[in-house]
mmCIF file of C-alpha atoms in Angstrom:
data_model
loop_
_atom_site.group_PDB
_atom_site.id
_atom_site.type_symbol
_atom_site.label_atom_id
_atom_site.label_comp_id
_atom_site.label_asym_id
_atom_site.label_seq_id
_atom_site.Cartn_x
_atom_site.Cartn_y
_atom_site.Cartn_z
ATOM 1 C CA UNK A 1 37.952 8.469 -11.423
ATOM 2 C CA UNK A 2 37.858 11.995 -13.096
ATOM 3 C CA UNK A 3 35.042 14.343 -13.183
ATOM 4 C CA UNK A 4 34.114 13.207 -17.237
ATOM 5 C CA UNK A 5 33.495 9.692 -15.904
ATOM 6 C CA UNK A 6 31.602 10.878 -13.167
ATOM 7 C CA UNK A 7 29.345 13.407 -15.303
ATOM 8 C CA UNK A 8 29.025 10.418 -17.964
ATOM 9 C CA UNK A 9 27.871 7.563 -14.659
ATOM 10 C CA UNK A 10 25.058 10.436 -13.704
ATOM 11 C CA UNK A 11 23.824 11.181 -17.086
ATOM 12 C CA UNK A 12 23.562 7.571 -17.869
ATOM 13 C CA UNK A 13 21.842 6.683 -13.970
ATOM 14 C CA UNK A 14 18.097 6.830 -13.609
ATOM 15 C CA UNK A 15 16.861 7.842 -10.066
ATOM 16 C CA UNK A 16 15.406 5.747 -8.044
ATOM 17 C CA UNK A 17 14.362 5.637 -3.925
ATOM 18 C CA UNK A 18 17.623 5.721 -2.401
ATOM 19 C CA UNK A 19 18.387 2.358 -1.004
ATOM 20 C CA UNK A 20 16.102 0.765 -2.618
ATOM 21 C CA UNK A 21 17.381 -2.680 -2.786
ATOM 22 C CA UNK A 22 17.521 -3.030 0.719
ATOM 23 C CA UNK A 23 13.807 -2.789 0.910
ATOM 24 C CA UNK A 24 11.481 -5.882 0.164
ATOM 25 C CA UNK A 25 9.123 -5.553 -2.730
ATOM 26 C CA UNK A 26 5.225 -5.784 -2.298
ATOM 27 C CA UNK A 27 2.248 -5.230 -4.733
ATOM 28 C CA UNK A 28 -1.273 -4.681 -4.191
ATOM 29 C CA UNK A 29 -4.211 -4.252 -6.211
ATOM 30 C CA UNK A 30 -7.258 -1.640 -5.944
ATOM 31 C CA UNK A 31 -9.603 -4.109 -7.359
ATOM 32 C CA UNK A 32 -12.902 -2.227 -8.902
ATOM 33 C CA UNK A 33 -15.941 -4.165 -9.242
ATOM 34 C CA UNK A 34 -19.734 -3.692 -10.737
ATOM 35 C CA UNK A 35 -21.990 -4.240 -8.240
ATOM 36 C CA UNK A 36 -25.765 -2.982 -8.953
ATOM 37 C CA UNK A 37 -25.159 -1.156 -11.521
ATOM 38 C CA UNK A 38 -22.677 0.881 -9.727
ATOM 39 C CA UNK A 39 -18.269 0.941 -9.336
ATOM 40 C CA UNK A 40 -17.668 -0.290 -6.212
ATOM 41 C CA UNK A 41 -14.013 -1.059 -4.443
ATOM 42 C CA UNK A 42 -13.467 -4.591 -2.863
ATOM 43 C CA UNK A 43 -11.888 -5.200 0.664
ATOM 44 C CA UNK A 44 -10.631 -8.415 2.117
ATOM 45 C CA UNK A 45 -10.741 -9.080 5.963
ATOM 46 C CA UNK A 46 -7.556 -10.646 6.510
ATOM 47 C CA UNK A 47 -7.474 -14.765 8.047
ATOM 48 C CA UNK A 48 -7.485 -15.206 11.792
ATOM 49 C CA UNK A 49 -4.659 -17.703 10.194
ATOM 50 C CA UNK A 50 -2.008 -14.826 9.444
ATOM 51 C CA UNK A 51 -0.544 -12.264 10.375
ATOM 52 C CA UNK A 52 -2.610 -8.880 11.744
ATOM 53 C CA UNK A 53 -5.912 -11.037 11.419
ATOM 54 C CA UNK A 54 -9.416 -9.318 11.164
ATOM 55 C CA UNK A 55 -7.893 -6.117 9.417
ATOM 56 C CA UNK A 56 -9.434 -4.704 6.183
ATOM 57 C CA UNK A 57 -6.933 -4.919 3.315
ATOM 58 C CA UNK A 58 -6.493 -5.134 -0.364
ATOM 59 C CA UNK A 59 -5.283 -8.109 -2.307
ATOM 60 C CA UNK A 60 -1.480 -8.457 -2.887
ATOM 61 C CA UNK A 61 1.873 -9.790 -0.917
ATOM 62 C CA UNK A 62 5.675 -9.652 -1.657
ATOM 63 C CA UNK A 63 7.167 -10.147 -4.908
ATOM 64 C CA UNK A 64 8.299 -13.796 -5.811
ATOM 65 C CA UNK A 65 10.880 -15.120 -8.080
ATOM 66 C CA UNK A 66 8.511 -16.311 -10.725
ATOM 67 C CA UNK A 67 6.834 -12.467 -10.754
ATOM 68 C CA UNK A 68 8.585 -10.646 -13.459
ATOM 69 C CA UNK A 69 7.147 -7.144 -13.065
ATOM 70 C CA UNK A 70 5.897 -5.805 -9.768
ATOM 71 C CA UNK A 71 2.233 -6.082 -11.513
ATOM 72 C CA UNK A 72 2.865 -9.280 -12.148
ATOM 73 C CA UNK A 73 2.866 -9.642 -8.189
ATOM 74 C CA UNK A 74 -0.298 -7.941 -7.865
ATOM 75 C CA UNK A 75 -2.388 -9.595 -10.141
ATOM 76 C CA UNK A 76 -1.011 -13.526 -8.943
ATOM 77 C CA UNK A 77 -1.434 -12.181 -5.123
ATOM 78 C CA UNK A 78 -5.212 -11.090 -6.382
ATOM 79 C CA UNK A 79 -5.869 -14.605 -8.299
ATOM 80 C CA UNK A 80 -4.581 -16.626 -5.227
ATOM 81 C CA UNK A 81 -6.457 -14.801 -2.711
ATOM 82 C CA UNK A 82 -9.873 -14.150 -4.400
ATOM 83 C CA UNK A 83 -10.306 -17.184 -6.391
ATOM 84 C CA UNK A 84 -9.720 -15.906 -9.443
ATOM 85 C CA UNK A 85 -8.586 -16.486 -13.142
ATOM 86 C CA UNK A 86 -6.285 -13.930 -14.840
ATOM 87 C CA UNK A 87 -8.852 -13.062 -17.251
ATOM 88 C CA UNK A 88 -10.700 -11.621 -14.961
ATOM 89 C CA UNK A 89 -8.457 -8.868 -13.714
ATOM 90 C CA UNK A 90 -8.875 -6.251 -16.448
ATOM 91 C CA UNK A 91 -7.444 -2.882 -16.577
ATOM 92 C CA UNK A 92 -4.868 -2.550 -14.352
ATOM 93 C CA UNK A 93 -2.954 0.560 -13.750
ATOM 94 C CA UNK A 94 0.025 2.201 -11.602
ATOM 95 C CA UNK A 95 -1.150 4.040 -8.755
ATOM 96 C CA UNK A 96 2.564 4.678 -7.468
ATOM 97 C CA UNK A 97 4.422 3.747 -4.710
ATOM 98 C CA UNK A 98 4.748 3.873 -1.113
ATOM 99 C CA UNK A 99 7.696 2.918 1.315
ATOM 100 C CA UNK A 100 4.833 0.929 3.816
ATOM 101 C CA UNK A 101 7.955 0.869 6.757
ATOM 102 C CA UNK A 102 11.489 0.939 7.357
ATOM 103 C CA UNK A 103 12.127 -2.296 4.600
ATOM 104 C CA UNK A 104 8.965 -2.035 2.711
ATOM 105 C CA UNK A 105 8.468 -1.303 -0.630
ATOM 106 C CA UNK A 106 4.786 -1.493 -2.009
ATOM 107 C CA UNK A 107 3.423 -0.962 -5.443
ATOM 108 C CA UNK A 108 0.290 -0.236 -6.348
ATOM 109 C CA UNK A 109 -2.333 -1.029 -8.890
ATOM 110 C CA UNK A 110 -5.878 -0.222 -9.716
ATOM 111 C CA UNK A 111 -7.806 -2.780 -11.538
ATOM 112 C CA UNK A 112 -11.186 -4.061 -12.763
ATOM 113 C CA UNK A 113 -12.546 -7.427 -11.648
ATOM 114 C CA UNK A 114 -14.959 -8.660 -14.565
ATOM 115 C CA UNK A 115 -16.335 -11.425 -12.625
ATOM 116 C CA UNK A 116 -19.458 -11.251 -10.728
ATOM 117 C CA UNK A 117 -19.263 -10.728 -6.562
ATOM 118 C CA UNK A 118 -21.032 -14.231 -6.098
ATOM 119 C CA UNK A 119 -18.770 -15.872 -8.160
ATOM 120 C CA UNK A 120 -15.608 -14.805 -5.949
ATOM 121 C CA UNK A 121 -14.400 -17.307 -3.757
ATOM 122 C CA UNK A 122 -12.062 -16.409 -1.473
ATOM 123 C CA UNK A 123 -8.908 -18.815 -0.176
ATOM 124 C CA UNK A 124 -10.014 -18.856 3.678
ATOM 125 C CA UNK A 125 -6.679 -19.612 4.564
ATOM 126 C CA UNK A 126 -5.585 -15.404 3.557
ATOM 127 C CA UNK A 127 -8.890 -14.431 3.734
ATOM 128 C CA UNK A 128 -11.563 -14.451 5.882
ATOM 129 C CA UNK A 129 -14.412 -12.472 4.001
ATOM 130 C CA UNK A 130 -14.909 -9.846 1.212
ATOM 131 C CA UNK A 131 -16.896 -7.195 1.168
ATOM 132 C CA UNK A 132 -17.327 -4.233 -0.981
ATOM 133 C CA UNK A 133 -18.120 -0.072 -0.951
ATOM 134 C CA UNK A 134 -19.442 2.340 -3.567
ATOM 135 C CA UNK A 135 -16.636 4.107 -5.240
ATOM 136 C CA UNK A 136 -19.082 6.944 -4.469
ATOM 137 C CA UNK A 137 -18.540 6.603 -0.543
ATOM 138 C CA UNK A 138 -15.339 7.683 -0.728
ATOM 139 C CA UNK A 139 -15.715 10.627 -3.505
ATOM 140 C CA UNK A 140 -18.223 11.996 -0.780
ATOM 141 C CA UNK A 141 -16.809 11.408 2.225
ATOM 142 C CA UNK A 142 -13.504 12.557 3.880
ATOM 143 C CA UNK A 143 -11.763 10.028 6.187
ATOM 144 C CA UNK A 144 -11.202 10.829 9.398
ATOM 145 C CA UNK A 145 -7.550 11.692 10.635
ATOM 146 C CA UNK A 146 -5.746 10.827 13.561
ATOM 147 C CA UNK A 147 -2.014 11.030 14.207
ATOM 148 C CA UNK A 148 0.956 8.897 15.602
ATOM 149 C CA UNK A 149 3.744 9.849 17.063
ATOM 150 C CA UNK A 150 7.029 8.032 16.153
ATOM 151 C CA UNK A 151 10.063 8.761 18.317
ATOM 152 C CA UNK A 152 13.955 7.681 17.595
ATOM 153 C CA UNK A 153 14.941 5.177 20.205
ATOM 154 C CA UNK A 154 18.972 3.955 19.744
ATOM 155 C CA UNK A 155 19.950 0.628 20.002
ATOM 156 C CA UNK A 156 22.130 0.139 23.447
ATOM 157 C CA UNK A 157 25.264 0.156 21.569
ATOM 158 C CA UNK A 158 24.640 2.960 19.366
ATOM 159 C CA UNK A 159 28.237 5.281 19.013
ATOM 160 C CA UNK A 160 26.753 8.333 20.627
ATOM 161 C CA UNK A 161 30.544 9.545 20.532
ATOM 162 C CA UNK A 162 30.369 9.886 17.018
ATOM 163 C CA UNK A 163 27.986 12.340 16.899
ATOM 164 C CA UNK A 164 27.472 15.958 17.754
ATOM 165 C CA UNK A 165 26.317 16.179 21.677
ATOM 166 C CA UNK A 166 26.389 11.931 22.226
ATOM 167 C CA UNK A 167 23.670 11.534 24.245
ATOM 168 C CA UNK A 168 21.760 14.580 24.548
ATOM 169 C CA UNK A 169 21.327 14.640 20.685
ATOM 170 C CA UNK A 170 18.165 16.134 19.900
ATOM 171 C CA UNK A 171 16.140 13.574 18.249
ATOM 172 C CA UNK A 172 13.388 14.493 16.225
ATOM 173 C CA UNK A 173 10.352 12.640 16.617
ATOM 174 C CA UNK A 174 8.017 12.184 13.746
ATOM 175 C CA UNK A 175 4.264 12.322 13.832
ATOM 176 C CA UNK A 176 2.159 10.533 11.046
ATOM 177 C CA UNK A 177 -1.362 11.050 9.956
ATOM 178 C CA UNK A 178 -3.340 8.042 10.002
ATOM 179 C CA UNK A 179 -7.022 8.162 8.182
ATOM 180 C CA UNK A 180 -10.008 5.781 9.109
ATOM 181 C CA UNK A 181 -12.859 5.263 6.351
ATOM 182 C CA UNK A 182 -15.678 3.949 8.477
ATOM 183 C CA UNK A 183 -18.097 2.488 6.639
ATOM 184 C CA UNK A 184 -21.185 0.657 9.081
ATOM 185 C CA UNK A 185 -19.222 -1.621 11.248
ATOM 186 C CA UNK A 186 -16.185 -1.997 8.554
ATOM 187 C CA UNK A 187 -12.905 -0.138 9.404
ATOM 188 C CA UNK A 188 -10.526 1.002 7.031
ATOM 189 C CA UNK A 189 -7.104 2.451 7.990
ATOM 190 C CA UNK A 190 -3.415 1.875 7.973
ATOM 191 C CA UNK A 191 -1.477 0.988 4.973
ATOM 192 C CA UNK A 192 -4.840 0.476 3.369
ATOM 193 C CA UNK A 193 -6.301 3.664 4.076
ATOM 194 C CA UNK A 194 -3.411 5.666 2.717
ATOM 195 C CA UNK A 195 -3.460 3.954 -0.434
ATOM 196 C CA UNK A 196 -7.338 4.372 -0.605
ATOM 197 C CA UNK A 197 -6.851 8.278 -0.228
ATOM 198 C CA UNK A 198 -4.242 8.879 -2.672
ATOM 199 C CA UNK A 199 -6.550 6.989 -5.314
ATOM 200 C CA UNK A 200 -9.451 9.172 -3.896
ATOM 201 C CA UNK A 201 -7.596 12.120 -4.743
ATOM 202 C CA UNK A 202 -7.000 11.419 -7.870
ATOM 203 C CA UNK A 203 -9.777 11.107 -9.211
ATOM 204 C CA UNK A 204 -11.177 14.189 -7.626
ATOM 205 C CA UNK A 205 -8.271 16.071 -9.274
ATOM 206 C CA UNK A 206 -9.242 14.323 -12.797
ATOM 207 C CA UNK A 207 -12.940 14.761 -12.591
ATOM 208 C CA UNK A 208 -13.046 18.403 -10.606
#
């Protein structure tokens, strides 16, 4: 291949995350609600029936065939999991994207729920409550922050002879900030959390 092919592939390539077909695709959607007069944000408490049971989450799961667009995944994961119709997601918006783990993709939405809070019935077999916070909460109170250290560990029969001082290689670890939103006895961190405080941010940077 000569270099006029080459320059012609890269003009015509849009980037994307490197690798990115090797990770899994998941939506979720930042579902807004009214609630007293007032924006709130609403949380599900995951189902003692799946997986990490009695976390605080938002609504949304991996992409399936029938989803055309990654929003399409997010507002179907929202309708199965709250009870509701399509018509009453309104609104929704790309937040942006975040690689969740080492084969996670997850895209994410901000949207309005016109429905009442009453009138949301949630599938107990995902979900084992709702609840919700004033938008305010969070646009007047930091998170707290915590950290995690994540350290390289090789599988057994990793080739250390194919790499620069085998097996005294300096591995780096990697330490992560997680934040907590505590809100009375709820607890919001994780995956969720992150998400949260990028939205947070924002709209502090749009309305400061």
């Amino acid at each position: 291949m000569n270099l006029d092919a080459i320059m012609t592939k890269m003009k015509n390539h849009t980037p994307s995350i490197l690798g990115k077909q090797r990770l899994k695709p998941f939506s979720i959607l930042l579902p807004l609600i009214e609630k007293d007069g007032e924006l709130h944000l609403l949380f599900e408490v995951r189902s003692h029936n799946i997986r990490q049971p009695g976390e605080v989450c938002f609504p949304g799961g991996k992409k399936d065939a029938e989803d055309k667009h990654d929003k399409d995944t997010a507002v179907r994961e929202s309708m199965e999991e709250l009870g509701v119709d399509d018509q009453d997601i309104e609104q929704v918006f790309p937040l942006g994207q975040l690689i969740g783990s080492m084969d996670m993709r997850v895209n994410t939405y901000v949207g309005f729920i016109n429905r009442p809070l009453n009138a949301i019935v949630p599938n107990p077999d995902e979900v084992g409550e709702v609840f919700t916070v004033p938008l305010s909460f969070f646009l007047n109170h930091e998170p707290e922050v915590h950290y995690v250290t994540l350290e390289v560990k090789p599988a057994d029969d990793f080739p250390y002879e194919l790499i620069p001082n085998g097996r005294n290689y300096n591995w780096r670890p990697r330490q992560m900030e997680e934040y907590f939103y505590i809100y009375g006895e709820k607890v919001i961190w994780g995956l969720t959390a992150r998400v949260l405080y990028h939205f947070i941010d924002i709209l502090r940077e749009e309305t400061g």
